[in-house]
Amino acid sequence: KNVRPWCGSHGTYSKHAPKGCPVSAFDHQGILVTSMWLASEQGSTQMTQCSASEVKGISYYTDQDVTLGQFLRDSCFNMSLKCQNPTCKKNVLEHTLSFVHKDGQININVETMDARLPTEAEYRAAMGEAPEEIQENSLRDDDGIAMWSYCTRCAKVVTPLCFMDDDTWRFSFGKFLEVSFYNKVATINDLLGEGSDDSKPCCG
């Protein structure tokens, strides 16, 4: 079955190697996901599809893929991004981007912060840390991408603030989806020691 590559080109994604080809690790360096935009009507919490879902074949670290940092910058933090449904007038903040693979589903929501986060340089200065030496061919923005873990059960942040480094920024988004779908035993460690249940690790 031919599916649309992540980059939107007219190439095809082949799940099976031609007969007679030796088996290699590269035969399993890809993932098929279904993506869709969801939105709720005003005054309702029920989510409905805004446009037809798309099946995307992502071969890791190819032109079918993007980096994790690029995905966050272009598909999550880009407030000018438009819904695929031309009749939909809702903005990015009113949508949920959903990825489905087998029996798993990942929903991505974007929200505005109540207060401005410090840039990476500002945070390091406040913590008394030396500025990080940025690689010459770095793809990161000057402000950096801040990361933390939030426990939905405890309803609070449970890890210290940290900033995405170059290796994480360059990590395959397709591989990130694979790890997220198949690592079902992952937990969020309460590094601040303030979680519920006597500060045992809590899960988000």
PDB file of N, CA and C in Angstrom, residues 13-32 58-60 62 64 175 178:
ATOM      1  N   TYR A  13       6.176   4.765   0.116  1.00  0.00           N
ATOM      2  CA  TYR A  13       6.817   4.073   1.233  1.00  0.00           C
ATOM      3  C   TYR A  13       6.545   2.590   1.072  1.00  0.00           C
ATOM      4  N   SER A  14       7.561   1.781   0.973  1.00  0.00           N
ATOM      5  CA  SER A  14       7.397   0.347   0.793  1.00  0.00           C
ATOM      6  C   SER A  14       7.670  -0.373   2.102  1.00  0.00           C
ATOM      7  N   LYS A  15       6.695  -1.142   2.557  1.00  0.00           N
ATOM      8  CA  LYS A  15       6.846  -1.859   3.815  1.00  0.00           C
ATOM      9  C   LYS A  15       7.738  -3.084   3.670  1.00  0.00           C
ATOM     10  N   HIS A  16       7.839  -3.603   2.455  1.00  0.00           N
ATOM     11  CA  HIS A  16       8.579  -4.844   2.246  1.00  0.00           C
ATOM     12  C   HIS A  16       9.734  -4.608   1.277  1.00  0.00           C
ATOM     13  N   ALA A  17      10.885  -5.204   1.577  1.00  0.00           N
ATOM     14  CA  ALA A  17      12.034  -5.108   0.681  1.00  0.00           C
ATOM     15  C   ALA A  17      11.821  -6.048  -0.502  1.00  0.00           C
ATOM     16  N   PRO A  18      12.423  -5.741  -1.659  1.00  0.00           N
ATOM     17  CA  PRO A  18      12.289  -6.633  -2.826  1.00  0.00           C
ATOM     18  C   PRO A  18      12.827  -8.028  -2.509  1.00  0.00           C
ATOM     19  N   LYS A  19      12.295  -9.016  -3.202  1.00  0.00           N
ATOM     20  CA  LYS A  19      12.730 -10.390  -2.990  1.00  0.00           C
ATOM     21  C   LYS A  19      14.204 -10.532  -3.340  1.00  0.00           C
ATOM     22  N   GLY A  20      14.914 -11.318  -2.552  1.00  0.00           N
ATOM     23  CA  GLY A  20      16.312 -11.559  -2.806  1.00  0.00           C
ATOM     24  C   GLY A  20      17.238 -10.598  -2.100  1.00  0.00           C
ATOM     25  N   CYS A  21      16.692  -9.518  -1.518  1.00  0.00           N
ATOM     26  CA  CYS A  21      17.529  -8.555  -0.800  1.00  0.00           C
ATOM     27  C   CYS A  21      17.841  -9.100   0.592  1.00  0.00           C
ATOM     28  N   PRO A  22      19.073  -8.944   1.059  1.00  0.00           N
ATOM     29  CA  PRO A  22      19.401  -9.410   2.410  1.00  0.00           C
ATOM     30  C   PRO A  22      18.692  -8.562   3.461  1.00  0.00           C
ATOM     31  N   VAL A  23      18.357  -9.207   4.564  1.00  0.00           N
ATOM     32  CA  VAL A  23      17.694  -8.508   5.665  1.00  0.00           C
ATOM     33  C   VAL A  23      18.720  -7.659   6.406  1.00  0.00           C
ATOM     34  N   SER A  24      18.372  -6.433   6.704  1.00  0.00           N
ATOM     35  CA  SER A  24      19.261  -5.553   7.458  1.00  0.00           C
ATOM     36  C   SER A  24      18.457  -4.775   8.484  1.00  0.00           C
ATOM     37  N   ALA A  25      19.169  -4.077   9.365  1.00  0.00           N
ATOM     38  CA  ALA A  25      18.500  -3.279  10.393  1.00  0.00           C
ATOM     39  C   ALA A  25      17.673  -2.158   9.779  1.00  0.00           C
ATOM     40  N   PHE A  26      18.023  -1.733   8.566  1.00  0.00           N
ATOM     41  CA  PHE A  26      17.308  -0.643   7.927  1.00  0.00           C
ATOM     42  C   PHE A  26      15.920  -1.061   7.455  1.00  0.00           C
ATOM     43  N   ASP A  27      15.626  -2.388   7.443  1.00  0.00           N
ATOM     44  CA  ASP A  27      14.298  -2.848   7.058  1.00  0.00           C
ATOM     45  C   ASP A  27      13.246  -2.470   8.089  1.00  0.00           C
ATOM     46  N   HIS A  28      13.680  -2.120   9.290  1.00  0.00           N
ATOM     47  CA  HIS A  28      12.727  -1.834  10.369  1.00  0.00           C
ATOM     48  C   HIS A  28      12.962  -0.443  10.947  1.00  0.00           C
ATOM     49  N   GLN A  29      13.412   0.484  10.138  1.00  0.00           N
ATOM     50  CA  GLN A  29      13.672   1.844  10.600  1.00  0.00           C
ATOM     51  C   GLN A  29      12.612   2.799  10.069  1.00  0.00           C
ATOM     52  N   GLY A  30      11.360   2.471  10.340  1.00  0.00           N
ATOM     53  CA  GLY A  30      10.261   3.316   9.899  1.00  0.00           C
ATOM     54  C   GLY A  30       8.996   2.981  10.663  1.00  0.00           C
ATOM     55  N   ILE A  31       7.992   3.829  10.517  1.00  0.00           N
ATOM     56  CA  ILE A  31       6.730   3.625  11.217  1.00  0.00           C
ATOM     57  C   ILE A  31       5.601   4.192  10.363  1.00  0.00           C
ATOM     58  N   LEU A  32       4.450   3.546  10.415  1.00  0.00           N
ATOM     59  CA  LEU A  32       3.237   4.038   9.773  1.00  0.00           C
ATOM     60  C   LEU A  32       2.323   4.610  10.846  1.00  0.00           C
ATOM     61  N   ILE A  58       6.882   7.112   7.733  1.00  0.00           N
ATOM     62  CA  ILE A  58       8.079   7.855   8.116  1.00  0.00           C
ATOM     63  C   ILE A  58       9.259   6.901   8.189  1.00  0.00           C
ATOM     64  N   SER A  59      10.202   7.040   7.273  1.00  0.00           N
ATOM     65  CA  SER A  59      11.475   6.327   7.370  1.00  0.00           C
ATOM     66  C   SER A  59      12.437   7.232   8.128  1.00  0.00           C
ATOM     67  N   TYR A  60      12.967   6.737   9.236  1.00  0.00           N
ATOM     68  CA  TYR A  60      13.736   7.573  10.139  1.00  0.00           C
ATOM     69  C   TYR A  60      14.962   8.186   9.456  1.00  0.00           C
ATOM     70  N   THR A  62      15.295  10.330   7.075  1.00  0.00           N
ATOM     71  CA  THR A  62      15.251  10.514   5.626  1.00  0.00           C
ATOM     72  C   THR A  62      14.423  11.758   5.339  1.00  0.00           C
ATOM     73  N   GLN A  64      11.557  11.813   4.451  1.00  0.00           N
ATOM     74  CA  GLN A  64      10.194  11.574   4.911  1.00  0.00           C
ATOM     75  C   GLN A  64      10.025  11.981   6.378  1.00  0.00           C
ATOM     76  N   LYS A 175      11.096   8.268  15.082  1.00  0.00           N
ATOM     77  CA  LYS A 175      11.596   7.396  16.150  1.00  0.00           C
ATOM     78  C   LYS A 175      11.003   7.797  17.490  1.00  0.00           C
ATOM     79  N   GLU A 178       7.719   6.175  17.677  1.00  0.00           N
ATOM     80  CA  GLU A 178       7.861   4.738  17.947  1.00  0.00           C
ATOM     81  C   GLU A 178       8.107   4.475  19.430  1.00  0.00           C
TER      82      GLU A 178
END
